[in-house]
JSON list of C-alpha atoms in Angstrom, two decimals:
[
{"chain": "A", "resi": 1, "resn": "UNK", "atom": "CA", "xyz": [18.21, 101.35, -16.66]},
{"chain": "A", "resi": 2, "resn": "UNK", "atom": "CA", "xyz": [17.69, 104.60, -18.58]},
{"chain": "A", "resi": 3, "resn": "UNK", "atom": "CA", "xyz": [16.62, 102.64, -21.66]},
{"chain": "A", "resi": 4, "resn": "UNK", "atom": "CA", "xyz": [14.04, 100.69, -19.64]},
{"chain": "A", "resi": 5, "resn": "UNK", "atom": "CA", "xyz": [12.62, 103.87, -18.11]},
{"chain": "A", "resi": 6, "resn": "UNK", "atom": "CA", "xyz": [12.55, 105.56, -21.52]},
{"chain": "A", "resi": 7, "resn": "UNK", "atom": "CA", "xyz": [10.72, 102.59, -23.05]},
{"chain": "A", "resi": 8, "resn": "UNK", "atom": "CA", "xyz": [8.14, 102.66, -20.25]},
{"chain": "A", "resi": 9, "resn": "UNK", "atom": "CA", "xyz": [7.67, 106.36, -20.89]},
{"chain": "A", "resi": 10, "resn": "UNK", "atom": "CA", "xyz": [7.18, 105.70, -24.61]},
{"chain": "A", "resi": 11, "resn": "UNK", "atom": "CA", "xyz": [4.63, 102.99, -23.83]},
{"chain": "A", "resi": 12, "resn": "UNK", "atom": "CA", "xyz": [2.77, 105.37, -21.50]},
{"chain": "A", "resi": 13, "resn": "UNK", "atom": "CA", "xyz": [2.73, 108.04, -24.18]},
{"chain": "A", "resi": 14, "resn": "UNK", "atom": "CA", "xyz": [1.49, 105.61, -26.86]},
{"chain": "A", "resi": 15, "resn": "UNK", "atom": "CA", "xyz": [-1.29, 104.26, -24.65]},
{"chain": "A", "resi": 16, "resn": "UNK", "atom": "CA", "xyz": [-2.33, 107.78, -23.72]},
{"chain": "A", "resi": 17, "resn": "UNK", "atom": "CA", "xyz": [-2.81, 108.61, -27.40]},
{"chain": "A", "resi": 18, "resn": "UNK", "atom": "CA", "xyz": [-4.39, 105.23, -28.14]},
{"chain": "A", "resi": 19, "resn": "UNK", "atom": "CA", "xyz": [-6.89, 105.00, -25.30]},
{"chain": "A", "resi": 20, "resn": "UNK", "atom": "CA", "xyz": [-7.03, 108.48, -23.80]},
{"chain": "A", "resi": 21, "resn": "UNK", "atom": "CA", "xyz": [-7.28, 107.18, -20.25]},
{"chain": "A", "resi": 22, "resn": "UNK", "atom": "CA", "xyz": [-4.54, 107.11, -17.64]},
{"chain": "A", "resi": 23, "resn": "UNK", "atom": "CA", "xyz": [-5.80, 103.90, -16.01]},
{"chain": "A", "resi": 24, "resn": "UNK", "atom": "CA", "xyz": [-5.01, 101.89, -19.13]},
{"chain": "A", "resi": 25, "resn": "UNK", "atom": "CA", "xyz": [-1.50, 103.35, -19.18]},
{"chain": "A", "resi": 26, "resn": "UNK", "atom": "CA", "xyz": [-0.81, 102.55, -15.55]},
{"chain": "A", "resi": 27, "resn": "UNK", "atom": "CA", "xyz": [-2.21, 99.03, -15.83]},
{"chain": "A", "resi": 28, "resn": "UNK", "atom": "CA", "xyz": [-0.12, 98.26, -18.92]},
{"chain": "A", "resi": 29, "resn": "UNK", "atom": "CA", "xyz": [3.11, 99.38, -17.31]},
{"chain": "A", "resi": 30, "resn": "UNK", "atom": "CA", "xyz": [2.31, 97.54, -14.07]},
{"chain": "A", "resi": 31, "resn": "UNK", "atom": "CA", "xyz": [1.65, 94.35, -16.04]},
{"chain": "A", "resi": 32, "resn": "UNK", "atom": "CA", "xyz": [4.92, 94.80, -17.86]},
{"chain": "A", "resi": 33, "resn": "UNK", "atom": "CA", "xyz": [6.86, 95.39, -14.64]},
{"chain": "A", "resi": 34, "resn": "UNK", "atom": "CA", "xyz": [5.20, 92.34, -13.08]},
{"chain": "A", "resi": 35, "resn": "UNK", "atom": "CA", "xyz": [6.13, 90.08, -15.99]},
{"chain": "A", "resi": 36, "resn": "UNK", "atom": "CA", "xyz": [9.74, 91.23, -16.01]},
{"chain": "A", "resi": 37, "resn": "UNK", "atom": "CA", "xyz": [10.17, 91.06, -12.24]},
{"chain": "A", "resi": 38, "resn": "UNK", "atom": "CA", "xyz": [8.66, 87.58, -12.10]},
{"chain": "A", "resi": 39, "resn": "UNK", "atom": "CA", "xyz": [10.97, 86.31, -14.84]},
{"chain": "A", "resi": 40, "resn": "UNK", "atom": "CA", "xyz": [14.07, 87.93, -13.35]},
{"chain": "A", "resi": 41, "resn": "UNK", "atom": "CA", "xyz": [13.05, 86.57, -9.95]},
{"chain": "A", "resi": 42, "resn": "UNK", "atom": "CA", "xyz": [12.87, 83.04, -11.36]},
{"chain": "A", "resi": 43, "resn": "UNK", "atom": "CA", "xyz": [16.36, 83.47, -12.84]},
{"chain": "A", "resi": 44, "resn": "UNK", "atom": "CA", "xyz": [17.68, 84.79, -9.51]},
{"chain": "A", "resi": 45, "resn": "UNK", "atom": "CA", "xyz": [16.02, 81.92, -7.62]},
{"chain": "A", "resi": 46, "resn": "UNK", "atom": "CA", "xyz": [17.65, 79.35, -9.91]},
{"chain": "A", "resi": 47, "resn": "UNK", "atom": "CA", "xyz": [21.03, 81.05, -9.38]},
{"chain": "A", "resi": 48, "resn": "UNK", "atom": "CA", "xyz": [20.46, 80.94, -5.62]},
{"chain": "A", "resi": 49, "resn": "UNK", "atom": "CA", "xyz": [19.60, 77.24, -5.75]},
{"chain": "A", "resi": 50, "resn": "UNK", "atom": "CA", "xyz": [22.74, 76.40, -7.69]},
{"chain": "A", "resi": 51, "resn": "UNK", "atom": "CA", "xyz": [25.01, 78.58, -5.53]},
{"chain": "A", "resi": 52, "resn": "UNK", "atom": "CA", "xyz": [23.74, 77.68, -2.05]},
{"chain": "A", "resi": 53, "resn": "UNK", "atom": "CA", "xyz": [21.96, 74.32, -2.35]},
{"chain": "A", "resi": 54, "resn": "UNK", "atom": "CA", "xyz": [23.64, 72.41, -5.18]},
{"chain": "A", "resi": 55, "resn": "UNK", "atom": "CA", "xyz": [22.12, 69.09, -4.09]},
{"chain": "A", "resi": 56, "resn": "UNK", "atom": "CA", "xyz": [18.61, 70.52, -4.47]},
{"chain": "A", "resi": 57, "resn": "UNK", "atom": "CA", "xyz": [19.50, 72.09, -7.81]},
{"chain": "A", "resi": 58, "resn": "UNK", "atom": "CA", "xyz": [20.83, 68.75, -9.01]},
{"chain": "A", "resi": 59, "resn": "UNK", "atom": "CA", "xyz": [17.70, 66.99, -7.81]},
{"chain": "A", "resi": 60, "resn": "UNK", "atom": "CA", "xyz": [15.45, 69.55, -9.54]},
{"chain": "A", "resi": 61, "resn": "UNK", "atom": "CA", "xyz": [17.76, 69.56, -12.61]},
{"chain": "A", "resi": 62, "resn": "UNK", "atom": "CA", "xyz": [18.18, 73.34, -12.41]},
{"chain": "A", "resi": 63, "resn": "UNK", "atom": "CA", "xyz": [21.23, 74.87, -14.02]},
{"chain": "A", "resi": 64, "resn": "UNK", "atom": "CA", "xyz": [22.83, 78.21, -13.27]},
{"chain": "A", "resi": 65, "resn": "UNK", "atom": "CA", "xyz": [21.45, 80.96, -15.48]},
{"chain": "A", "resi": 66, "resn": "UNK", "atom": "CA", "xyz": [23.64, 83.74, -16.74]},
{"chain": "A", "resi": 67, "resn": "UNK", "atom": "CA", "xyz": [22.25, 86.90, -18.28]},
{"chain": "A", "resi": 68, "resn": "UNK", "atom": "CA", "xyz": [23.97, 87.06, -21.65]},
{"chain": "A", "resi": 69, "resn": "UNK", "atom": "CA", "xyz": [22.85, 88.26, -25.08]},
{"chain": "A", "resi": 70, "resn": "UNK", "atom": "CA", "xyz": [20.37, 85.40, -25.70]},
{"chain": "A", "resi": 71, "resn": "UNK", "atom": "CA", "xyz": [18.85, 85.98, -22.26]},
{"chain": "A", "resi": 72, "resn": "UNK", "atom": "CA", "xyz": [18.49, 89.70, -23.00]},
{"chain": "A", "resi": 73, "resn": "UNK", "atom": "CA", "xyz": [16.86, 88.83, -26.33]},
{"chain": "A", "resi": 74, "resn": "UNK", "atom": "CA", "xyz": [14.45, 86.51, -24.50]},
{"chain": "A", "resi": 75, "resn": "UNK", "atom": "CA", "xyz": [13.56, 89.24, -22.00]},
{"chain": "A", "resi": 76, "resn": "UNK", "atom": "CA", "xyz": [12.97, 91.74, -24.80]},
{"chain": "A", "resi": 77, "resn": "UNK", "atom": "CA", "xyz": [10.75, 89.19, -26.54]},
{"chain": "A", "resi": 78, "resn": "UNK", "atom": "CA", "xyz": [8.81, 88.80, -23.29]},
{"chain": "A", "resi": 79, "resn": "UNK", "atom": "CA", "xyz": [8.38, 92.58, -23.10]},
{"chain": "A", "resi": 80, "resn": "UNK", "atom": "CA", "xyz": [7.12, 92.71, -26.70]},
{"chain": "A", "resi": 81, "resn": "UNK", "atom": "CA", "xyz": [4.59, 89.94, -26.23]},
{"chain": "A", "resi": 82, "resn": "UNK", "atom": "CA", "xyz": [3.44, 91.35, -22.90]},
{"chain": "A", "resi": 83, "resn": "UNK", "atom": "CA", "xyz": [2.82, 94.82, -24.32]},
{"chain": "A", "resi": 84, "resn": "UNK", "atom": "CA", "xyz": [1.13, 93.43, -27.42]},
{"chain": "A", "resi": 85, "resn": "UNK", "atom": "CA", "xyz": [-1.16, 91.17, -25.40]},
{"chain": "A", "resi": 86, "resn": "UNK", "atom": "CA", "xyz": [-2.05, 93.99, -23.01]},
{"chain": "A", "resi": 87, "resn": "UNK", "atom": "CA", "xyz": [-2.94, 96.34, -25.86]},
{"chain": "A", "resi": 88, "resn": "UNK", "atom": "CA", "xyz": [-5.13, 93.69, -27.52]},
{"chain": "A", "resi": 89, "resn": "UNK", "atom": "CA", "xyz": [-7.00, 93.04, -24.27]},
{"chain": "A", "resi": 90, "resn": "UNK", "atom": "CA", "xyz": [-7.47, 96.75, -23.62]},
{"chain": "A", "resi": 91, "resn": "UNK", "atom": "CA", "xyz": [-8.72, 97.26, -27.16]},
{"chain": "A", "resi": 92, "resn": "UNK", "atom": "CA", "xyz": [-11.33, 94.56, -26.63]},
{"chain": "A", "resi": 93, "resn": "UNK", "atom": "CA", "xyz": [-12.38, 96.16, -23.34]},
{"chain": "A", "resi": 94, "resn": "UNK", "atom": "CA", "xyz": [-12.68, 99.53, -25.10]},
{"chain": "A", "resi": 95, "resn": "UNK", "atom": "CA", "xyz": [-14.81, 97.92, -27.83]},
{"chain": "A", "resi": 96, "resn": "UNK", "atom": "CA", "xyz": [-17.16, 96.25, -25.33]},
{"chain": "A", "resi": 97, "resn": "UNK", "atom": "CA", "xyz": [-17.27, 99.39, -23.22]},
{"chain": "A", "resi": 98, "resn": "UNK", "atom": "CA", "xyz": [-18.49, 101.36, -26.23]},
{"chain": "A", "resi": 99, "resn": "UNK", "atom": "CA", "xyz": [-21.70, 99.34, -26.16]},
{"chain": "A", "resi": 100, "resn": "UNK", "atom": "CA", "xyz": [-22.25, 99.95, -22.44]},
{"chain": "A", "resi": 101, "resn": "UNK", "atom": "CA", "xyz": [-20.37, 102.72, -20.61]},
{"chain": "A", "resi": 102, "resn": "UNK", "atom": "CA", "xyz": [-20.60, 100.97, -17.24]},
{"chain": "A", "resi": 103, "resn": "UNK", "atom": "CA", "xyz": [-17.55, 98.72, -16.95]},
{"chain": "A", "resi": 104, "resn": "UNK", "atom": "CA", "xyz": [-18.23, 95.61, -14.91]},
{"chain": "A", "resi": 105, "resn": "UNK", "atom": "CA", "xyz": [-15.98, 92.69, -13.97]},
{"chain": "A", "resi": 106, "resn": "UNK", "atom": "CA", "xyz": [-18.12, 90.47, -16.21]},
{"chain": "A", "resi": 107, "resn": "UNK", "atom": "CA", "xyz": [-17.32, 92.67, -19.21]},
{"chain": "A", "resi": 108, "resn": "UNK", "atom": "CA", "xyz": [-13.59, 92.42, -18.48]},
{"chain": "A", "resi": 109, "resn": "UNK", "atom": "CA", "xyz": [-13.84, 88.62, -18.18]},
{"chain": "A", "resi": 110, "resn": "UNK", "atom": "CA", "xyz": [-15.80, 88.42, -21.44]}
]
């Protein structure tokens, strides 16, 4: 848990130096937390299906997930891609925003 909190702190610090705006930092960490919680929730849901409704798990062809070293590696890969994708999107927003200081939803979609 300490390592996760330290990594979020390092990400916040990097984004503060990179973009100079606290909203980008908060949005990046919230996106990261969302991605991890959604993935861990899917793993927990599959475990629940197998443990409490085995007939439904068999029908859906869901197996019990265990968090072992390959699963941790997959979660760390998810974190890396999520942070990288978020930084690329924010960099594009910063580039478009340089042309027009008023940030609109259309600019973010573009």
